[in-house]
Short mmCIF file of C-alpha atoms and ligand atoms in Angstrom, two decimals:
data_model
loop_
_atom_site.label_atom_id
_atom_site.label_comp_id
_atom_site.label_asym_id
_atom_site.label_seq_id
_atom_site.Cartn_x
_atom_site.Cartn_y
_atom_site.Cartn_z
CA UNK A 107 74.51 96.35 65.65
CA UNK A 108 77.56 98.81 66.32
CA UNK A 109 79.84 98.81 69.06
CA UNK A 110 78.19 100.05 72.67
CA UNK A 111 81.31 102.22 73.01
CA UNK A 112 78.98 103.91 75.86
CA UNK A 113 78.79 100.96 77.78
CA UNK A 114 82.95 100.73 77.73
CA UNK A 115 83.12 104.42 78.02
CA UNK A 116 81.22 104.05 81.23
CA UNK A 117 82.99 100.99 82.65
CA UNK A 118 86.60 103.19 82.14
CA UNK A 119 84.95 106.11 84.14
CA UNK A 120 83.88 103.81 86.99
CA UNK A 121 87.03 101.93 86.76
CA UNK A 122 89.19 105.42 87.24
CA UNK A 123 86.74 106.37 90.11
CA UNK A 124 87.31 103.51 91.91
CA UNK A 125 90.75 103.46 91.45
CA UNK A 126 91.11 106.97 92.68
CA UNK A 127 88.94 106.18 95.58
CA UNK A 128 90.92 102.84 97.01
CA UNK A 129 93.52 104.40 99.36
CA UNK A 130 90.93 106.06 100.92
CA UNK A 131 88.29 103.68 101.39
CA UNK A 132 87.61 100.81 104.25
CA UNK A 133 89.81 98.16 102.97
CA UNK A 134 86.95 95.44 103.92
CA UNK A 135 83.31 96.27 102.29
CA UNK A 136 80.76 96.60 104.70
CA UNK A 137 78.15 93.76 105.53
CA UNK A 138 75.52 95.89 103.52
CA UNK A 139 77.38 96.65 100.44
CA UNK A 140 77.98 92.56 100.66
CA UNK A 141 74.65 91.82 101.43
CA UNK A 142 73.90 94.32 98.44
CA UNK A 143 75.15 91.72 96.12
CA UNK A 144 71.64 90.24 96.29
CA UNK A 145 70.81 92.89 93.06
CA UNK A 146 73.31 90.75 90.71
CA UNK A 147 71.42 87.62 91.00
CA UNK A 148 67.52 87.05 89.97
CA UNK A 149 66.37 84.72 87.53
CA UNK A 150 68.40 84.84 84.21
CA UNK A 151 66.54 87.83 82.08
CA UNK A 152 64.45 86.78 79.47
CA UNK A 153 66.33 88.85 76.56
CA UNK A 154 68.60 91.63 75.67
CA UNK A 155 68.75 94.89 77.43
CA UNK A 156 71.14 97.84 77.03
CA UNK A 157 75.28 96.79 78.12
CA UNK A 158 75.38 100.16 80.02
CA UNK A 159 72.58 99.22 82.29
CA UNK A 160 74.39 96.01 83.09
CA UNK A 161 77.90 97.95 83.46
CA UNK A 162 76.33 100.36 85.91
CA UNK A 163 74.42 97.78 88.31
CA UNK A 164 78.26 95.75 88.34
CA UNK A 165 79.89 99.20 89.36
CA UNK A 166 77.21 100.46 92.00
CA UNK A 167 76.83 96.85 93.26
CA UNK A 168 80.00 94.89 92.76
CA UNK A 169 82.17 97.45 93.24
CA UNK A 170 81.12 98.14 96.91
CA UNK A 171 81.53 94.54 97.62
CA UNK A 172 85.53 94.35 96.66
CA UNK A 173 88.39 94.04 98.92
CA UNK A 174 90.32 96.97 98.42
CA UNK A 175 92.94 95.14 98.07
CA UNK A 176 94.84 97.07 95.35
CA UNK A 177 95.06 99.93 97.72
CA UNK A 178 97.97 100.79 100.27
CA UNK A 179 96.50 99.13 103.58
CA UNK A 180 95.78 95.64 102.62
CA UNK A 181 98.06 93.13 104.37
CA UNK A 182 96.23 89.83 104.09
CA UNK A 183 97.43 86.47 102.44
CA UNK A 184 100.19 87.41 100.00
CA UNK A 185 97.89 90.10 97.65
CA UNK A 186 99.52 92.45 95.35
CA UNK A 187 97.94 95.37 93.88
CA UNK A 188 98.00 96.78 90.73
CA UNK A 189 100.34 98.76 89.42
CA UNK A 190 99.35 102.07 86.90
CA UNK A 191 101.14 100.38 84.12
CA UNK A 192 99.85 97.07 84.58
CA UNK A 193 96.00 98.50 85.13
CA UNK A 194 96.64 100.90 81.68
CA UNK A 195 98.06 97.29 79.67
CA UNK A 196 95.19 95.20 80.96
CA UNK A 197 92.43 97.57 79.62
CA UNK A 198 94.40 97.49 76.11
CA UNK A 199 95.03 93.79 75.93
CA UNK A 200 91.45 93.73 77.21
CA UNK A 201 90.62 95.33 73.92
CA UNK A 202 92.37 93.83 72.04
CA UNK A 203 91.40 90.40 72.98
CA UNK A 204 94.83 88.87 71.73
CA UNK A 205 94.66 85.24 71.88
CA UNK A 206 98.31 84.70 72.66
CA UNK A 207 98.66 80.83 71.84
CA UNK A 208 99.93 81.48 68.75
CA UNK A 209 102.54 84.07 67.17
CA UNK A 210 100.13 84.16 64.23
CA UNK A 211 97.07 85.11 66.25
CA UNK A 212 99.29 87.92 68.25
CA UNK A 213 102.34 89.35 66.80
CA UNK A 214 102.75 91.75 69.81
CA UNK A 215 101.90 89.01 72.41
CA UNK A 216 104.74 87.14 70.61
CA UNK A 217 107.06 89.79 70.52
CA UNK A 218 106.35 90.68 74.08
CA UNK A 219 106.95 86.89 75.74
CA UNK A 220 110.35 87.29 73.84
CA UNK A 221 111.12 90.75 75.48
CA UNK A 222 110.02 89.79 78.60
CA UNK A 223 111.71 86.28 78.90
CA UNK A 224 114.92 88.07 78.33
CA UNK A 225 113.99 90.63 81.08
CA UNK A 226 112.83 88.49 83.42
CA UNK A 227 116.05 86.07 82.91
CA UNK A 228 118.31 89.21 82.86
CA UNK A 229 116.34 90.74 86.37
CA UNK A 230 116.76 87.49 88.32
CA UNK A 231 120.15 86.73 87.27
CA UNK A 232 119.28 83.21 85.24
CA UNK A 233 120.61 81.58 82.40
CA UNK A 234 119.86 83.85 79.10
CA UNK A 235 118.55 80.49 77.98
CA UNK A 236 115.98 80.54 80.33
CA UNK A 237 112.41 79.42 78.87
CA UNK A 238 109.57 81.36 80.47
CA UNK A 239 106.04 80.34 80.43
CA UNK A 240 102.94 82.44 80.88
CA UNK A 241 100.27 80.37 83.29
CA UNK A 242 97.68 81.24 85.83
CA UNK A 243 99.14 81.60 89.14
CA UNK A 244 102.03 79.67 91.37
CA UNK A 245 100.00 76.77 91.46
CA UNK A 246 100.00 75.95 87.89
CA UNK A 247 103.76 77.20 87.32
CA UNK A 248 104.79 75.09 89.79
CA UNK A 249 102.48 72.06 88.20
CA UNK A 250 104.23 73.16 84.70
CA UNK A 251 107.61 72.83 86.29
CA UNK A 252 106.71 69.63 88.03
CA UNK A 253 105.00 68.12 85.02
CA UNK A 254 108.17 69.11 82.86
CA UNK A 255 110.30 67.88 85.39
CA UNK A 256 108.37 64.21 85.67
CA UNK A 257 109.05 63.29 82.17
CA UNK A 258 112.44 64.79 81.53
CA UNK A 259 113.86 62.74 84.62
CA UNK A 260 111.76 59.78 83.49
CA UNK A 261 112.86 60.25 79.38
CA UNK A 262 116.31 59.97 80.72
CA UNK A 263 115.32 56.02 82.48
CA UNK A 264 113.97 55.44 79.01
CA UNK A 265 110.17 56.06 79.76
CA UNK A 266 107.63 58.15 77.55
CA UNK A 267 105.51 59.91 80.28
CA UNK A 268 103.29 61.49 77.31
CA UNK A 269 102.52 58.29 75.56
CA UNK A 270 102.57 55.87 78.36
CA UNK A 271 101.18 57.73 81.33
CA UNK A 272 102.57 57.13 84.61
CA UNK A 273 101.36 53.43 85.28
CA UNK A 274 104.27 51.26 85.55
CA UNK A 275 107.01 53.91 85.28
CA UNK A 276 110.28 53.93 87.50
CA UNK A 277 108.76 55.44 90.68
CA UNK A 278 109.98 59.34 91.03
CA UNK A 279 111.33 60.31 94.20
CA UNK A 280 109.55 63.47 95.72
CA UNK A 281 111.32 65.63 98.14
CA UNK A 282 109.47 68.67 100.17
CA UNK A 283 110.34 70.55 102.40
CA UNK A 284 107.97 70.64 105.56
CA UNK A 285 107.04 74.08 105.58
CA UNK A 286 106.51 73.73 101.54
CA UNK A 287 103.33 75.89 100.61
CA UNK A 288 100.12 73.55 100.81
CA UNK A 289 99.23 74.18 96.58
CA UNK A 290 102.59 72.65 95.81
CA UNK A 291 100.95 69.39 96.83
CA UNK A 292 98.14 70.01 94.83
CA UNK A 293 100.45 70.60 91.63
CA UNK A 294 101.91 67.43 92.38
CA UNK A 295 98.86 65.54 92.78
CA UNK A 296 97.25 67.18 89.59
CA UNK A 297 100.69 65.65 87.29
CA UNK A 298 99.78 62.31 89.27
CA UNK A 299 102.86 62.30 91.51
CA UNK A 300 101.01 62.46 94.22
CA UNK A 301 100.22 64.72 97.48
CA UNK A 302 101.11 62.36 99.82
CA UNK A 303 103.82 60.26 98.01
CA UNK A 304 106.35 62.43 98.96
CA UNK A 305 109.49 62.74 101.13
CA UNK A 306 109.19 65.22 104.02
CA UNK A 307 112.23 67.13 104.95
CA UNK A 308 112.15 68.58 108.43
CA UNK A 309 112.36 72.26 108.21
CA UNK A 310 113.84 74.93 110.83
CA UNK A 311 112.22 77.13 112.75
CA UNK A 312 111.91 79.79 110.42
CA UNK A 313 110.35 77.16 107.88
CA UNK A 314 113.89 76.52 105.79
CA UNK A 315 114.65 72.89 104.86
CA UNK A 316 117.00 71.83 106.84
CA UNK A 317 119.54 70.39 104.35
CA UNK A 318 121.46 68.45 107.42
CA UNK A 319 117.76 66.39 107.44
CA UNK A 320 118.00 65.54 103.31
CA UNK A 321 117.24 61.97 102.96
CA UNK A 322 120.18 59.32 102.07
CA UNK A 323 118.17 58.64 98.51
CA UNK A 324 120.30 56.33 95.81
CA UNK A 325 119.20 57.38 92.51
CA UNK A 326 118.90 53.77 91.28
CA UNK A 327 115.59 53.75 93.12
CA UNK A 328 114.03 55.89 91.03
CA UNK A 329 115.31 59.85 89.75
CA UNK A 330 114.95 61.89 92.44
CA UNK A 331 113.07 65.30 92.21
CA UNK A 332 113.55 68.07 94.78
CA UNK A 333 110.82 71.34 95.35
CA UNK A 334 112.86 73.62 97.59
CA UNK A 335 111.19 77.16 98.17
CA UNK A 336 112.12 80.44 98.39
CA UNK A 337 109.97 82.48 100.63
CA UNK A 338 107.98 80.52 103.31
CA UNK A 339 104.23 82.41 103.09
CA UNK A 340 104.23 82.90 106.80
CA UNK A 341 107.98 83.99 107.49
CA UNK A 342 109.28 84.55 104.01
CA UNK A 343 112.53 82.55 104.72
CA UNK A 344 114.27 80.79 102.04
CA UNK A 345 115.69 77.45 102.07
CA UNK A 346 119.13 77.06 102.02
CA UNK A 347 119.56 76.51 98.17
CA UNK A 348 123.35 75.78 97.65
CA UNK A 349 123.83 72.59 99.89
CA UNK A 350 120.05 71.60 98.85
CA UNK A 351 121.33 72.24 94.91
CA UNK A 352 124.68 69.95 95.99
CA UNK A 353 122.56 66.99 97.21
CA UNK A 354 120.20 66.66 94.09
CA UNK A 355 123.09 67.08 91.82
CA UNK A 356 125.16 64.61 93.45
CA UNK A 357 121.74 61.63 92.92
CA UNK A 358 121.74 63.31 88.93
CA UNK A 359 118.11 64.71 89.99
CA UNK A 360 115.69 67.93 88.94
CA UNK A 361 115.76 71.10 91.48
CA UNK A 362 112.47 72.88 91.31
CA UNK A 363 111.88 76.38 93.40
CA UNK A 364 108.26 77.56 94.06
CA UNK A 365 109.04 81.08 94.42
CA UNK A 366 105.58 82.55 94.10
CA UNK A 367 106.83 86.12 95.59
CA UNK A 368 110.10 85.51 97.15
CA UNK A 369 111.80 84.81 93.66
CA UNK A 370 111.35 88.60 93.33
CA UNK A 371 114.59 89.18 95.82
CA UNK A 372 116.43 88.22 93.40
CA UNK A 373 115.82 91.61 91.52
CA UNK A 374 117.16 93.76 94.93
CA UNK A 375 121.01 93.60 94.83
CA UNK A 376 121.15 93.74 98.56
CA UNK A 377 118.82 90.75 99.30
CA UNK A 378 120.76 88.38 96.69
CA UNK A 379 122.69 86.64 99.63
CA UNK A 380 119.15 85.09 100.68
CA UNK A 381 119.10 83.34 97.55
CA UNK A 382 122.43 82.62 97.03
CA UNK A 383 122.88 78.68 95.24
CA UNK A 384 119.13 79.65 93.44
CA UNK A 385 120.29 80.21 90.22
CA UNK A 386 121.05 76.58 89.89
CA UNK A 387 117.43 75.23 89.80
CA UNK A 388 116.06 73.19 86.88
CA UNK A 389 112.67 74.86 87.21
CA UNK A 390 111.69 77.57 89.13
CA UNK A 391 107.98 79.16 90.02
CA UNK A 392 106.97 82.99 90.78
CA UNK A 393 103.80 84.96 90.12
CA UNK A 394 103.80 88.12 88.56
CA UNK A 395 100.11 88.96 90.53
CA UNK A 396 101.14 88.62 93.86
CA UNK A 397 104.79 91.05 94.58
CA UNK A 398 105.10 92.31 90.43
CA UNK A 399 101.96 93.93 91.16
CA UNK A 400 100.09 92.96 87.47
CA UNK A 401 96.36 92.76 87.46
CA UNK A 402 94.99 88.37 87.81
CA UNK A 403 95.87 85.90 87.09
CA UNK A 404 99.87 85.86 86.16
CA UNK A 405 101.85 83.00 86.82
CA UNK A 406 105.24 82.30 85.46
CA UNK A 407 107.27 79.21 84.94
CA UNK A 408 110.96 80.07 84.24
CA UNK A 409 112.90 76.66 83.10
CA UNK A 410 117.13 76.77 82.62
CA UNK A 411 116.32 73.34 80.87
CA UNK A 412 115.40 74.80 77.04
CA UNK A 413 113.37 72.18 75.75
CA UNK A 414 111.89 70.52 78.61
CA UNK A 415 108.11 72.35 78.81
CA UNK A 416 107.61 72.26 74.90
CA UNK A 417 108.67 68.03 75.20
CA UNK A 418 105.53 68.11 77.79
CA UNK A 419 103.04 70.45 76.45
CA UNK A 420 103.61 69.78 72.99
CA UNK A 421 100.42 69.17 71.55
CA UNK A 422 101.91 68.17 67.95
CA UNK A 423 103.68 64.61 67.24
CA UNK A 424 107.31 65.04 68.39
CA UNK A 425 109.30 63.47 65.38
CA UNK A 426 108.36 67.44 63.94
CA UNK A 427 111.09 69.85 63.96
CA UNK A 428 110.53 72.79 66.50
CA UNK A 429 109.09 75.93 65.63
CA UNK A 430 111.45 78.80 64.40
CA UNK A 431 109.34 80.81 66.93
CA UNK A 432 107.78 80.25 70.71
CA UNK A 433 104.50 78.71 70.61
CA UNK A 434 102.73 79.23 73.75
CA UNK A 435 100.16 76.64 73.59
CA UNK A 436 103.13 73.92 72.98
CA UNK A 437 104.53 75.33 76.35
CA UNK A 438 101.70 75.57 78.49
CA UNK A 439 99.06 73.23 79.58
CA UNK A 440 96.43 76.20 78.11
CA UNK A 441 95.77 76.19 74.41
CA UNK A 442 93.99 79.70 73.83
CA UNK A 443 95.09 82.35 76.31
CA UNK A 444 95.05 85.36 78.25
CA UNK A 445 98.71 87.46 76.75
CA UNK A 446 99.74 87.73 80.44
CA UNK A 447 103.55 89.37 79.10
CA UNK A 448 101.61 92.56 78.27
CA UNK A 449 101.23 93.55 81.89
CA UNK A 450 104.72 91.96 82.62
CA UNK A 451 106.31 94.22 80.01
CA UNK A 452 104.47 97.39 80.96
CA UNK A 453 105.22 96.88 85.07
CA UNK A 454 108.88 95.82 83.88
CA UNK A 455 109.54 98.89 81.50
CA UNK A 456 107.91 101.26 83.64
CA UNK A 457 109.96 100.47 86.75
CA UNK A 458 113.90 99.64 85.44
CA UNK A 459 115.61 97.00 86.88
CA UNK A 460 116.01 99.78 89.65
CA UNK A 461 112.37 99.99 90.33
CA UNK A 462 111.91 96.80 90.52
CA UNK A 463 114.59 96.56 93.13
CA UNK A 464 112.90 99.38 94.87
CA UNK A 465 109.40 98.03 94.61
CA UNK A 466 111.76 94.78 96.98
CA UNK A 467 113.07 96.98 98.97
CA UNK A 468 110.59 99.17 100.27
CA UNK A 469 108.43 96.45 101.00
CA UNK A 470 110.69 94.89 102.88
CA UNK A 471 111.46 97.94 104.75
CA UNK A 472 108.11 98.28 105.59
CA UNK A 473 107.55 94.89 107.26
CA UNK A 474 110.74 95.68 109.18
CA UNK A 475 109.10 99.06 110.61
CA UNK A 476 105.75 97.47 111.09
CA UNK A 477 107.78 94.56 112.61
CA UNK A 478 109.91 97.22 115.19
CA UNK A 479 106.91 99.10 116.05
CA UNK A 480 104.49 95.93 117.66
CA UNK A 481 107.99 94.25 119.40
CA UNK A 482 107.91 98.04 120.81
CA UNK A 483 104.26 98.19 121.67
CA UNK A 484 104.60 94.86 123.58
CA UNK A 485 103.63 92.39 120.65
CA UNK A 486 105.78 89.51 119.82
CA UNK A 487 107.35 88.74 116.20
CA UNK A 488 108.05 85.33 115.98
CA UNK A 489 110.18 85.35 112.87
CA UNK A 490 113.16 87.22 111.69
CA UNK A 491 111.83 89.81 109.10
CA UNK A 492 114.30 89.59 106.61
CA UNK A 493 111.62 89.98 103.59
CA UNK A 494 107.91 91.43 103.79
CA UNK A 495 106.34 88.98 105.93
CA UNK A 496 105.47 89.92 109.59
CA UNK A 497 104.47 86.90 112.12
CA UNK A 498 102.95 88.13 115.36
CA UNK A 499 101.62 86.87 118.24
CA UNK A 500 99.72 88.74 121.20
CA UNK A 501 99.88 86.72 124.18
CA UNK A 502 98.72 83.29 122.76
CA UNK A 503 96.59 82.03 120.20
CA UNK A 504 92.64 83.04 121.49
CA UNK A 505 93.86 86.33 122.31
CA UNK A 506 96.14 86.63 118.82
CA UNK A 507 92.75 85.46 117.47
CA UNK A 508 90.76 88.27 118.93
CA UNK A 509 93.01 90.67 118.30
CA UNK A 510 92.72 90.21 114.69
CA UNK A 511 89.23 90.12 114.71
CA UNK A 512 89.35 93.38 116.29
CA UNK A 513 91.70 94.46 113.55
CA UNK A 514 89.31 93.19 110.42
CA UNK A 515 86.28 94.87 112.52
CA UNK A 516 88.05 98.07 112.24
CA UNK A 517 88.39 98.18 108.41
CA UNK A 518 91.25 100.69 108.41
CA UNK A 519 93.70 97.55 107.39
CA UNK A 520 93.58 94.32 106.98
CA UNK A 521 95.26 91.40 108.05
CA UNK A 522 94.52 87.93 108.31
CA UNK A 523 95.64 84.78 110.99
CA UNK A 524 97.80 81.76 110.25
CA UNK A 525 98.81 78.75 112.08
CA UNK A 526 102.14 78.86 112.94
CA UNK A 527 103.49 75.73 115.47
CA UNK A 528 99.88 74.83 116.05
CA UNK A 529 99.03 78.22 117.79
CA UNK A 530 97.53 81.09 115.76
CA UNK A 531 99.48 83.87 114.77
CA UNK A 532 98.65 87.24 113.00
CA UNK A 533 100.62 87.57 109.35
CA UNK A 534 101.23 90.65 107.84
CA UNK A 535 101.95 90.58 104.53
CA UNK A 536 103.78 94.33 102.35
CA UNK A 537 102.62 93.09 98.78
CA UNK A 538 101.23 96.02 97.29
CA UNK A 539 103.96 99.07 95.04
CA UNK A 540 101.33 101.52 96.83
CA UNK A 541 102.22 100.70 100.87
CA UNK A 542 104.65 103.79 102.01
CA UNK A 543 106.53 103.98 105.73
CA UNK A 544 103.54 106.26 106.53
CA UNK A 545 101.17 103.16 105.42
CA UNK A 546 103.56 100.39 107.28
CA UNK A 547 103.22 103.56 110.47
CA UNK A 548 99.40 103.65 110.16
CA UNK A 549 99.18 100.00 110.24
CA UNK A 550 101.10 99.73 113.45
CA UNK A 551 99.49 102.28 115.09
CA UNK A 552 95.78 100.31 114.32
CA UNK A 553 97.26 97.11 115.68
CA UNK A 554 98.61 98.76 118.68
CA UNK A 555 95.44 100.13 119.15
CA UNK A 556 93.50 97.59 118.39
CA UNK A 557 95.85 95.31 121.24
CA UNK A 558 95.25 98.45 124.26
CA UNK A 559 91.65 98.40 123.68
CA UNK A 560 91.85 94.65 124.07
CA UNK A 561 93.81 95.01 127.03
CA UNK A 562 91.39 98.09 128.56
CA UNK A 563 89.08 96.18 131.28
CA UNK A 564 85.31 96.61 129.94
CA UNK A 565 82.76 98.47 131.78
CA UNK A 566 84.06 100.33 135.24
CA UNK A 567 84.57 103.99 135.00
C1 PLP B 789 100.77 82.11 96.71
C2 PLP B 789 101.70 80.98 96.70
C3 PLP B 789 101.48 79.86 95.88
C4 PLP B 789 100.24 79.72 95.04
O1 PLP B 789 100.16 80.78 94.11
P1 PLP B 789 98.83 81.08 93.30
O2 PLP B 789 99.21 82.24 92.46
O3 PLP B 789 97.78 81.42 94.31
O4 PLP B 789 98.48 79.88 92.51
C5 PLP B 789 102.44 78.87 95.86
N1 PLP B 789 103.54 78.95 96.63
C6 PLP B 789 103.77 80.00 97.45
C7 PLP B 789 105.04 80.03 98.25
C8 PLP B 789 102.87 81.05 97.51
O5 PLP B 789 103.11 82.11 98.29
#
């Protein structure tokens, strides 16, 4: 049986199409194209039929029921979009189905993690040392980073995490920050630290641990490991890294930073002073999906302690010498996968360390426009927008609540709630390379909008 090129051929036209088409469409898909969905299901067929058949139905059907997220008007959660180069990489490493676990299975996945570690050291001003992993999102970077961190800090009290487990081990101290993003507790919990088992620092009111409130931990407890986070996923504040760096260095301890898109300031010269003490951490987290704008799922653990992920994820005995060259699947909790770096390296080559600034900067700009505009039109931003998240509030919480239903109903943008201080809030979120002043405009002008029609007493003349 030969290749169906047809049936790829076909998927690449539908793919342009809809690429071409995503500025311009509703950014939510209507309730029919979602109840259309109902065509992809049916009993499992009984044998083969033609790939093109099944690649048509997918683009008719599925494609209708997508979030348009990768467009310019899409300010939920903390999405990126794709950019060109990332969109062009992923169809090649698509077909070339690289398995990048191993140099010899992938010479140009190998060569790629190389260029891009040094990129990606060199663009957020770490260590050139700095060992960079390749995982599936925030989540499991920051579970790589805490994992690593676990047995490095509990190697040093003369315990073998890897052989022995965690039962009976000097007890790890665990320090969070109160705002801390709610999957860092899962990574904890899933390396068997725990999700509750942890110290809570009180945080400000922009989210930022507050480093006066650091526990008085003695070391000879236990070693003492610190998650500090820069950019809080409702305000985008960072914590104050410098005193927070002081106080785990002074108990010998591990500094971790989830940084899932807020790491990326570190690429925009003028937005350096937020992160200023950063570039100490042990460990730190960032996704490339979410503000580098690659295609899911990219996650990337970044480590300025060589060594430290390979003496956790090595799945050979470790009396062996190390490998003359990185081995992915002795650095990762994956074995076989996906050769994320492709995308990395086409978004980071395309761009320059100055686009990559710029992508920062404009983003940022924009959430301080859309920001201007609703304190203008009445609305009230609860945080300071210093990076591209927008808080608002209209009124209080049921009539914040409304309002964004009324925003989501009208399909020109979208944006989602939050809880912020126990009240719901509106969050807008600049993610994607594509959202332009005109875009950050437009989305001001539907929220305003969206708030006078609220506002405008029903019925009457
Ligand atoms: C999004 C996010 C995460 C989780 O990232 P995933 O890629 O969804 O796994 C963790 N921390 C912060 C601060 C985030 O914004």
């Amino acid at each position: 049986m030969g290749t169906d090129l047809e049936a790829i051929a076909l998927a690449a036209r539908q793919a342009l199409a809809y690429v071409a088409g995503a500025d311009e469409r509703a950014v939510a898909p209507s309730p029919e194209a979602v109840a259309g969905l109902g065509r992809l299901g049916g009993p499992l067929p009984d044998g083969p039929r033609p790939a093109s058949e099944t690649i048509e139905l997918l683009a008719e059907v599925g494609g209708r029921a997508t979030v348009a997220s990768t467009g310019p008007r899409y300010f939920g959660f903390v999405t990126g979009a794709t950019h060109p180069a990332a969109l062009g990489a992923a169809f090649l490493s698509s077909a070339w189905d690289q398995n990048a676990a191993l140099p010899v299975m992938s010479p140009v996945a190998a060569a790629l993690h190389e260029v891009t570690r040094r990129w990606l050291a060199d663009i957020l001003g770490l260590g050139p040392g700095t060992e960079v992993a390749y995982v599936t999102g925030a989540t499991m970077a920051n579970a790589a980073c805490v994992a690593a961190a676990r047995d490095a800090l509990l190697a040093a009290r003369g315990w073998d995490v890897q052989r022995d487990g965690l039962f009976g081990a000097p007890p790890v101290q665990v320090v969070i920050g109160d705002a801390a993003h709610v999957t860092l507790r899962k990574s904890l919990g899933l390396v068997g630290l725990g999700r509750e088992r942890v110290v809570v620092v009180p945080a400000d009111d922009q989210g930022r641990l507050r480093p006066d409130a650091l526990p008085d931990l003695d070391p000879a407890d236990g070693p003492v490991l610190c998650c500090a986070q820069a950019g809080e996923v409702n305000t985008g504040a960072f914590d104050p890294f410098g005193p927070i760096h002081r106080w785990v260095s002074d108990r010998g301890g591990w500094l971790h930073v989830d940084g899932a898109f807020g790491l990326w300031a570190l690429a925009d010269p003028a937005r350096r002073h937020l992160v200023a003490g950063l570039e100490h951490a042990d460990s730190l987290a960032t996704d490339a999906h979410k503000w580098l704008n690659v295609t899911y799922d990219c996650g990337i653990a970044l480590l300025q302690r060589p060594g430290a992920l390979s003496d956790t994820f090595s799945a050979r005995a470790g009396y062996l010498p190390p490998a003359g060259a990185f081995e992915a699947m002795h650095h990762t909790p994956q074995s076989s996968q996906r050769a994320r770096q492709i995308e990395v390296w086409a978004v980071l080559r395309t761009l320059g360390r100055s686009g990559v600034a710029d992508l920062v900067r404009n983003a940022c700009e924009c959430a301080i426009l859309i920001a201007a505009r609703l304190r203008t039109g009445g609305l009230e931003v609860l945080n300071d927008v210093e990076l591209n998240q927008v808080l608002v509030r209209h009124g209080d919480g049921p009539r914040t609540e409304r309002l964004i239903a009324a925003v989501q109903r009208d399909g020109r943008i979208w944006c989602g709630p939050t809880l912020w201080r126990g009240e719901t809030a509106m969050r807008i979120s600049v993610s994607s390379w594509k959202t332009m002043p005109a875009d950050a405009e437009h989305a001001a002008d539907v929220i305003l909008a969206c708030a006078a029609a609220q506002d405008r007493p029903r019925g009457g003349g």
